[in-house]
Amino acid sequence: VGEKSNKVGDILVTLSDYYEKEAENRLNKISQTIEPIIIIFISLVVMLVVLSIFVPMFGMMDQIMEV
């Protein structure tokens, strides 16, 4: 169609715009799907660090209170 109307360049620009928007939409959907998973993972790591600090502290407090 583009060759017959001598507008191959215009059609290619239109197609490139379309596929660029499609790629952006898919990347946005993927990032929206991954964000909650990353937040849960980071919160689990933070919880592990906090527990690894507080559990020994509470153990030492119990030993101090027993004396």
Coordinates of C-alpha atoms in Angstrom, one line a residue, residues 1-9 11:
V1 CA 0.0 0.0 0.0
G2 CA 2.8 2.4 0.9
E3 CA 4.7 1.7 -2.3
K4 CA 1.7 2.4 -4.4
S5 CA 1.0 5.7 -2.7
N6 CA 4.7 6.7 -2.4
K7 CA 4.3 7.0 1.4
V8 CA 6.5 4.2 2.6
G9 CA 8.4 6.5 5.0
I11 CA 3.8 4.3 7.1

